[in-house]
XYZ file of C-alpha atoms in Angstrom:
550
model
C -12.721 -13.484 45.785
C -10.161 -16.174 45.466
C -6.591 -15.361 46.141
C -4.399 -16.490 43.252
C -1.521 -17.120 45.534
C -3.358 -19.984 47.607
C -0.643 -22.575 46.982
C -3.993 -25.048 47.287
C -5.318 -23.837 44.427
C -6.802 -26.531 41.908
C -5.250 -26.719 38.611
C -7.138 -26.954 35.584
C -8.022 -30.636 34.296
C -6.724 -31.724 30.973
C -10.214 -31.237 29.275
C -10.407 -27.521 30.358
C -6.330 -26.588 29.359
C -8.243 -24.945 25.887
C -9.722 -22.450 28.713
C -6.932 -20.711 29.880
C -5.662 -17.419 28.661
C -3.138 -15.542 27.065
C -2.784 -12.026 27.703
C 0.636 -11.254 26.325
C 3.013 -10.780 29.053
C 5.009 -12.253 32.052
C 5.205 -15.500 33.365
C 1.696 -16.227 34.708
C 0.359 -19.588 36.418
C -1.812 -21.978 34.479
C -5.337 -22.326 36.388
C -9.038 -22.821 35.470
C -10.993 -20.105 34.212
C -14.318 -19.632 33.160
C -14.809 -17.057 30.461
C -18.438 -16.528 30.312
C -18.553 -14.076 32.775
C -15.573 -11.880 31.868
C -15.749 -8.742 33.632
C -12.641 -6.993 32.936
C -8.630 -7.030 33.522
C -6.205 -5.864 36.435
C -2.733 -5.609 36.119
C -0.135 -5.931 38.312
C 3.474 -5.338 38.319
C 6.607 -7.604 36.698
C 4.543 -9.111 34.044
C 1.916 -11.031 36.352
C -1.801 -10.536 35.429
C -4.944 -10.883 37.493
C -7.936 -11.611 35.217
C -11.558 -10.865 36.841
C -14.433 -13.230 35.750
C -17.574 -13.105 37.660
C -16.517 -12.751 41.510
C -12.989 -14.265 40.991
C -9.640 -13.732 40.089
C -7.054 -15.846 38.580
C -3.533 -15.970 37.917
C -2.727 -16.990 34.005
C 0.366 -17.837 32.536
C 1.323 -16.904 29.019
C 0.590 -19.401 26.581
C 2.716 -17.750 23.803
C 5.213 -15.069 23.282
C 4.443 -11.496 24.304
C 3.477 -9.432 21.382
C 5.824 -8.261 18.745
C 4.091 -6.322 16.273
C 7.623 -4.320 14.188
C 6.147 -4.462 10.613
C 9.672 -4.678 9.006
C 12.664 -7.116 8.761
C 15.866 -5.637 10.768
C 18.878 -4.461 8.404
C 22.217 -3.478 9.843
C 22.320 0.072 10.394
C 25.247 2.100 9.730
C 26.386 5.307 11.853
C 23.573 4.769 14.206
C 24.930 3.240 17.015
C 24.654 6.620 19.101
C 21.339 6.724 18.798
C 20.478 3.586 19.707
C 22.908 3.583 22.728
C 20.735 6.507 23.779
C 17.453 5.088 23.241
C 18.576 1.998 25.408
C 19.519 4.569 28.403
C 15.920 6.076 28.015
C 13.471 3.317 27.398
C 15.192 0.228 29.499
C 16.373 2.002 32.424
C 14.636 1.171 35.835
C 13.673 4.749 36.568
C 10.157 6.516 34.857
C 10.169 7.838 31.804
C 9.233 11.737 32.131
C 9.477 12.613 28.458
C 9.057 9.963 25.498
C 11.807 10.180 23.133
C 10.912 11.601 19.608
C 13.111 10.499 16.514
C 12.866 13.334 14.125
C 14.156 14.064 10.701
C 13.698 14.485 7.335
C 12.155 11.892 4.718
C 14.528 8.808 4.087
C 16.825 9.563 6.980
C 16.071 6.460 8.453
C 13.575 7.267 11.253
C 11.096 3.903 11.332
C 13.961 1.433 10.696
C 16.003 2.735 13.766
C 12.684 2.674 15.605
C 12.534 -1.106 14.504
C 16.146 -2.009 14.737
C 15.982 -1.088 18.708
C 12.965 -3.032 18.827
C 14.356 -6.009 17.667
C 17.486 -5.698 19.417
C 15.671 -5.243 22.763
C 12.794 -7.276 22.765
C 13.805 -9.306 25.911
C 13.612 -6.193 27.879
C 10.046 -5.438 27.196
C 8.056 -8.635 28.798
C 4.858 -6.918 28.172
C 5.006 -7.151 23.998
C 6.033 -4.528 21.698
C 3.216 -2.874 19.816
C 3.658 -0.507 16.604
C 0.805 2.031 15.811
C 1.032 4.070 12.074
C -0.467 7.625 13.160
C -0.441 8.779 9.579
C -4.029 8.644 9.149
C -5.900 9.607 12.528
C -8.811 8.274 11.619
C -7.334 4.777 11.577
C -5.588 4.755 14.994
C -8.407 3.454 16.837
C -8.868 0.336 14.797
C -5.230 -0.321 15.194
C -5.515 -0.147 18.808
C -8.733 -2.403 19.301
C -6.844 -4.953 16.707
C -4.026 -5.105 19.649
C -6.623 -6.779 22.172
C -6.818 -9.640 19.604
C -4.286 -12.370 18.160
C -1.021 -11.309 17.863
C -1.701 -8.500 20.825
C -3.141 -9.384 24.317
C -4.695 -12.366 22.939
C -7.636 -11.121 25.571
C -10.969 -14.194 26.049
C -13.524 -13.765 23.993
C -11.856 -11.259 21.561
C -14.667 -11.870 18.959
C -17.467 -10.884 21.338
C -15.868 -7.861 22.876
C -17.346 -4.311 21.249
C -15.197 -1.917 19.435
C -14.981 0.234 22.568
C -14.324 -2.531 25.560
C -11.323 -3.793 22.940
C -9.529 -0.407 23.361
C -10.375 0.116 26.599
C -8.790 -3.427 27.765
C -5.858 -2.247 25.751
C -5.281 0.773 27.436
C -5.793 -0.829 30.691
C -2.836 -3.253 29.875
C -0.767 0.051 28.257
C -1.222 1.803 31.726
C -0.388 -0.830 33.943
C 3.187 -1.362 35.402
C 3.923 -4.374 32.879
C 7.087 -2.962 30.733
C 5.914 -2.703 27.564
C 7.180 -0.645 24.257
C 4.547 1.334 22.056
C 5.894 2.964 18.951
C 4.160 5.750 17.015
C 5.332 5.876 13.904
C 5.103 8.858 11.726
C 3.230 10.939 14.199
C 2.845 14.706 13.377
C 0.250 15.627 15.570
C 0.677 16.306 19.318
C -2.625 16.127 20.100
C -2.594 12.234 18.862
C 0.384 12.122 21.583
C -2.113 13.515 24.436
C -4.868 11.345 23.200
C -2.609 7.615 22.950
C -0.006 7.819 25.460
C -0.285 5.563 27.721
C -0.417 7.198 31.600
C 1.170 4.455 33.623
C 4.441 3.880 34.481
C 5.212 0.217 32.448
C 4.963 1.238 28.677
C 7.758 3.282 27.450
C 6.636 5.108 24.253
C 9.037 5.942 21.243
C 8.039 8.209 18.660
C 9.237 8.915 14.883
C 8.448 12.288 13.296
C 9.303 14.327 10.911
C 8.436 17.467 12.692
C 10.897 19.290 14.778
C 8.964 21.782 16.601
C 7.257 19.437 19.176
C 6.092 21.381 22.462
C 7.706 20.334 25.415
C 6.339 16.632 25.687
C 8.886 14.863 24.084
C 12.794 14.480 24.189
C 13.826 15.126 20.704
C 16.697 12.994 19.013
C 17.156 14.523 15.811
C 18.434 12.347 13.253
C 20.774 13.706 10.510
C 21.880 12.553 6.928
C 24.895 10.079 7.349
C 28.445 11.247 7.847
C 30.160 10.676 4.808
C 32.232 7.700 5.801
C 28.903 5.886 6.833
C 27.595 6.808 3.509
C 30.710 5.375 1.578
C 30.130 1.950 3.828
C 26.322 1.682 3.187
C 27.044 2.398 -0.398
C 29.894 0.107 -1.097
C 29.845 -2.416 2.059
C 27.597 -4.956 0.530
C 29.609 -5.131 -2.882
C 32.769 -5.569 -0.651
C 30.837 -8.476 0.742
C 29.966 -9.720 -2.237
C 33.600 -9.530 -4.082
C 35.125 -10.860 -0.353
C 37.267 -8.104 -0.343
C 37.997 -5.023 2.615
C 36.096 -1.735 1.716
C 39.139 0.159 1.360
C 40.529 -2.415 -1.450
C 37.125 -0.982 -3.574
C 38.562 2.760 -2.999
C 42.409 1.938 -3.631
C 41.897 4.138 -6.947
C 41.750 7.757 -6.396
C 39.203 8.291 -8.997
C 36.899 5.565 -7.739
C 37.488 6.989 -4.164
C 36.434 10.519 -5.678
C 33.584 9.166 -7.570
C 32.499 7.425 -4.439
C 32.299 10.685 -2.598
C 30.850 12.346 -5.414
C 27.744 9.858 -5.569
C 27.310 10.339 -1.780
C 27.104 13.926 -2.516
C 24.422 13.738 -5.127
C 22.388 11.188 -3.516
C 22.394 13.551 -0.087
C 23.975 11.110 2.173
C 20.385 10.222 2.812
C 20.183 6.317 3.772
C 17.033 5.559 1.405
C 18.895 6.628 -1.901
C 22.299 4.937 -0.577
C 20.360 1.914 -0.050
C 18.763 1.643 -3.447
C 22.223 2.608 -5.404
C 23.835 0.050 -3.021
C 21.045 -2.607 -4.568
C 22.063 -1.241 -8.224
C 25.849 -1.678 -7.821
C 25.099 -5.432 -6.423
C 23.244 -6.078 -9.551
C 26.265 -4.936 -11.789
C 29.605 -5.982 -9.890
C 31.601 -4.572 -12.823
C 30.355 -1.321 -12.921
C 33.007 1.438 -12.295
C 31.925 3.982 -9.630
C 32.860 6.602 -11.789
C 30.647 5.232 -14.723
C 27.780 4.868 -12.305
C 28.485 8.490 -10.865
C 28.199 9.461 -14.761
C 24.795 7.725 -14.807
C 23.020 9.816 -12.038
C 24.706 13.291 -13.354
C 23.329 12.262 -17.089
C 20.058 11.392 -15.521
C 17.631 13.558 -17.357
C 16.160 15.072 -13.902
C 18.972 17.036 -13.303
C 18.226 18.529 -16.720
C 15.262 20.425 -14.853
C 17.225 21.689 -11.576
C 15.509 24.863 -11.752
C 11.967 23.163 -12.600
C 9.426 22.766 -9.746
C 8.397 19.273 -11.310
C 5.226 17.615 -10.140
C 7.364 14.573 -9.145
C 10.015 16.884 -7.174
C 6.808 18.398 -5.366
C 5.081 14.966 -4.631
C 8.595 14.328 -2.987
C 8.706 17.214 -1.185
C 5.125 16.835 0.244
C 6.245 13.328 1.152
C 8.794 14.596 3.533
C 11.782 15.183 1.434
C 13.360 18.715 1.631
C 13.725 20.613 -1.512
C 17.350 20.549 -1.765
C 17.338 16.548 -1.374
C 14.662 16.017 -4.073
C 17.075 15.736 -7.232
C 19.045 13.162 -5.998
C 16.714 10.937 -4.392
C 14.686 11.177 -7.159
C 17.922 10.090 -9.626
C 18.404 7.192 -7.372
C 14.617 5.807 -7.702
C 15.048 6.904 -11.392
C 17.872 4.832 -11.863
C 16.617 1.979 -10.184
C 13.084 2.456 -12.085
C 14.552 2.790 -15.473
C 16.060 -0.820 -14.985
C 12.337 -2.172 -15.324
C 11.766 -2.504 -19.206
C 7.872 -2.941 -20.164
C 8.502 -5.332 -23.063
C 9.812 -7.779 -20.833
C 6.924 -9.993 -19.682
C 8.644 -10.570 -16.014
C 9.423 -6.508 -15.693
C 5.865 -5.711 -16.780
C 4.531 -7.913 -14.290
C 6.830 -6.217 -11.555
C 6.040 -2.874 -12.816
C 2.278 -3.133 -12.424
C 2.516 -4.579 -8.954
C 4.782 -1.696 -8.499
C 2.201 0.831 -9.455
C -0.261 -0.895 -7.533
C 1.715 -1.196 -4.344
C 2.177 2.888 -4.855
C -1.377 3.693 -4.440
C -1.757 1.424 -1.208
C -0.495 2.744 2.303
C 2.951 2.992 3.408
C 2.635 -0.265 5.350
C 2.717 -4.092 5.047
C 0.930 -4.834 1.441
C 0.214 -8.616 0.739
C 2.072 -10.156 -2.004
C -0.567 -11.878 -3.493
C -2.745 -9.073 -3.184
C -0.210 -7.409 -5.828
C -0.492 -10.782 -7.893
C -4.197 -10.553 -8.360
C -3.573 -6.993 -9.862
C -1.508 -8.816 -12.538
C -3.896 -11.299 -12.981
C -2.173 -14.144 -11.048
C -4.113 -16.634 -9.321
C -1.992 -17.387 -5.999
C -3.583 -21.009 -6.051
C -2.217 -21.595 -9.321
C 1.840 -22.717 -8.756
C 3.138 -21.370 -11.777
C 1.340 -18.251 -11.249
C 2.954 -18.026 -7.626
C 6.273 -18.687 -8.930
C 5.906 -15.712 -11.680
C 4.567 -13.610 -8.857
C 7.350 -14.375 -6.382
C 9.953 -13.895 -9.208
C 8.597 -10.285 -10.137
C 8.523 -9.162 -6.462
C 12.265 -10.383 -6.247
C 12.801 -8.243 -8.897
C 11.624 -5.543 -7.283
C 13.651 -6.164 -4.166
C 16.837 -6.726 -5.723
C 16.252 -3.652 -7.301
C 15.925 -1.480 -3.773
C 12.633 -0.236 -4.644
C 10.430 -2.743 -1.995
C 11.283 -4.141 1.313
C 10.115 -7.073 3.092
C 7.612 -6.992 5.979
C 7.226 -10.014 8.455
C 4.864 -8.509 11.447
C 1.617 -8.450 9.282
C 2.013 -10.890 7.256
C 5.305 -13.655 5.970
C 4.513 -12.898 2.274
C 4.198 -9.118 2.425
C 6.151 -6.391 0.886
C 6.344 -2.406 2.027
C 7.181 0.568 -0.586
C 8.584 3.898 1.546
C 6.363 6.640 1.165
C 9.032 8.412 -0.893
C 9.070 5.719 -3.739
C 5.487 5.688 -3.707
C 5.514 9.458 -4.549
C 7.761 9.036 -6.981
C 6.465 5.856 -8.607
C 3.037 7.611 -8.718
C 4.206 10.303 -11.074
C 5.779 8.001 -13.514
C 3.792 7.562 -16.693
C 1.430 4.508 -16.535
C -1.871 3.474 -17.024
C -4.629 5.107 -15.235
C -6.134 1.538 -15.433
C -3.984 0.310 -12.697
C -5.734 2.496 -9.665
C -8.896 0.971 -10.896
C -7.432 -2.095 -10.959
C -5.782 -2.044 -7.390
C -8.901 -0.811 -6.083
C -11.215 -3.487 -7.491
C -8.574 -6.161 -6.389
C -8.319 -4.655 -2.831
C -12.294 -4.501 -2.583
C -12.618 -8.207 -3.621
C -9.623 -9.358 -1.660
C -11.152 -7.462 1.555
C -14.771 -9.414 0.791
C -12.988 -12.605 0.086
C -11.585 -12.474 3.608
C -14.667 -10.993 5.304
C -16.861 -13.841 3.922
C -14.280 -16.290 4.856
C -14.917 -15.118 8.472
C -10.826 -13.951 8.315
C -11.990 -10.326 9.757
C -8.532 -10.003 11.505
C -6.862 -10.192 8.263
C -9.702 -8.138 6.405
C -9.059 -5.134 9.086
C -5.363 -5.048 8.272
C -6.547 -3.710 4.830
C -8.040 -0.484 6.136
C -5.231 1.550 5.342
C -5.072 0.442 1.806
C -8.440 0.745 1.265
C -8.043 4.442 2.683
C -5.367 5.421 0.286
C -6.651 3.852 -2.470
C -9.829 5.671 -2.052
C -8.286 9.013 -1.385
C -6.379 8.572 -4.987
C -9.564 7.512 -6.558
C -11.673 10.412 -5.188
C -8.366 13.075 -6.504
C -8.619 11.277 -9.951
C -11.934 10.252 -10.705
C -14.047 12.352 -8.441
C -15.656 11.495 -4.882
C -19.071 10.097 -6.385
C -17.545 8.314 -9.544
C -19.079 4.733 -9.123
C -15.800 2.726 -8.407
C -14.898 5.159 -5.812
C -18.186 4.536 -4.137
C -17.570 0.809 -4.379
C -14.198 1.190 -2.190
C -15.838 3.410 -0.106
C -18.505 1.024 0.592
C -16.241 -1.867 1.152
C -14.410 0.101 3.676
C -17.847 0.933 5.549
C -18.257 -2.991 5.737
C -14.808 -3.501 6.674
C -14.975 -0.938 9.532
C -18.275 -2.623 10.891
C -16.473 -6.110 10.879
C -14.623 -5.065 12.720
C -16.816 -3.370 15.020
C -16.005 0.012 14.306
C -19.772 0.994 13.938
C -19.344 5.014 14.047
C -16.658 5.212 11.702
C -19.044 2.547 9.318
C -22.037 4.589 9.728
C -20.300 7.770 8.677
C -19.070 5.978 5.486
C -22.262 4.143 4.721
C -24.439 7.298 5.177
C -22.149 9.442 2.873
C -22.387 6.463 0.079
C -25.836 6.094 0.235
C -26.499 10.314 0.010
C -24.164 9.880 -3.118
C -25.670 6.578 -4.596
C -29.019 7.955 -4.406
C -28.218 11.174 -6.288
C -26.591 9.070 -8.988
C -28.726 5.972 -9.435
C -32.114 6.580 -7.552
C -33.320 4.819 -4.026
C -34.122 1.489 -5.788
C -30.751 1.011 -7.679
C -29.239 -2.637 -6.759
C -25.816 -0.703 -5.332
C -28.147 1.758 -3.321
C -29.846 -0.915 -1.479
C -26.694 -2.788 -1.002
C -25.139 -0.069 1.040
C -28.813 0.926 2.611
C -28.519 -2.661 4.011
C -25.157 -2.279 5.067
C -26.250 1.187 6.772
C -29.216 -0.788 8.662
C -27.015 -3.580 9.949
C -24.438 -0.695 11.230
C -27.406 0.557 12.789
C -28.778 -2.152 14.611
C -25.436 -3.178 15.704
C -25.315 0.293 17.252
C -28.552 -0.921 19.030
C -30.310 2.413 17.172
C -32.840 -0.194 16.554
C -35.879 2.220 15.697
C -33.870 3.494 12.363
C -32.474 0.356 11.424
C -36.001 -0.736 11.493
C -36.650 1.985 9.054
C -33.846 1.180 6.857
C -34.943 -2.612 6.788
C -38.419 -1.655 5.689
C -37.202 0.848 3.093
C -34.949 -1.787 1.308
C -37.309 -4.365 1.559
C -40.188 -2.446 -0.343
């Protein structure tokens, strides 16, 4: 094997410059390599990496910055400096991290944004990159890990040629190396998933967010409570004070206004999510007195049903909000939601996009996907301008946020806000429109060879499919069409096991509904045959192909 420390090693020729490899961590020497004999990866400390190709080892220099997969925009956090300092001590110290820290707390308290803020503030401390996994749907975790081997992650050579399992193995080899990385496991509720995916090496540091407070002794819990009242008032009024170029105390000089601010924070449970929405509304109405705003919340019809276990309150509790907080948070959502008037064309577009987003997963959603639900062609300049304006309207009301890691033009919808929106009266046609648009969007990406972008839609396909099965039935033709497209996306991603299970279930249902010769049945049977071929089960694949041909 070639010793990469040999100072007489031949550098790459100009024509071979495109054959160097970006492995996403550390400062590497640029050398010639031949990727055709790729055998695996061996990682070394301090960000250096050895690439094994055939019987040679090459030292490779990073060509682009390390991975940074944080899916949320950084925002100023109020009242969390002590927790950020604790995380810095636990995760950036030179000593080993014996137990990973877990930020725990109720829904809406800001766990995910705290983790994102820590990642932004300390990006330079992790030369091997920062990786982010959404752990909410266990069946989607493997696909996320496999994707970390490609562009935006380790950027391994011949990524497209690697099998699904090999991608996972390469990523885990990197995470088990001594190179310092950060792995955020967001919304992790099942301790067995930590056991399954936690790196075993000394380099990668793990940060968990979870609603679960009764963790076994495998994490260090950092309980995130609601904000202290002074911090709540600052979050509620800080932006308004900045807009008016006055100190915060100036807005509270009147005792009645100070009392109203305190009452608003109390009604909203001192929860950052609800306070941020209220702050957005106050910015939209700079002349609105706090006592008037307090009255609007108190007069909200939601508070008239305090003793009733409404469907909306149940949905919010299921999304992670304790019983005692549902009314205040729902009132904040309701005040903002009521600003959208269906009779106004712009607001009508915003409402359709919001309800379509509520049926997607609580992760980055491409804006132009939501535009298409409203019938907007992203290629049309006027339509795109209208779509942008509608999304800005939702942002101004505090109903959606911005994502930058997955797509430069994506939005995020908090799962609590999504639960609220789904309970509002709206046309059930929107669920079908969201599913159809999502299916067509994924197929368009796949047909154009943009497999990586299409795989990012898997969580949304899973979410829409679950709502379709719940509301339309598991064997409704539209539900089965979404399930078929999900199987196709998983197959293109290389997850043949997941694709096969989906195809088989859809095929059984289609045969019952339409018979074995229906075009929809044959399309799914063809997808299953191709998946069997990809798996190497050639006998079963041949039988399926022959049946389709007949």
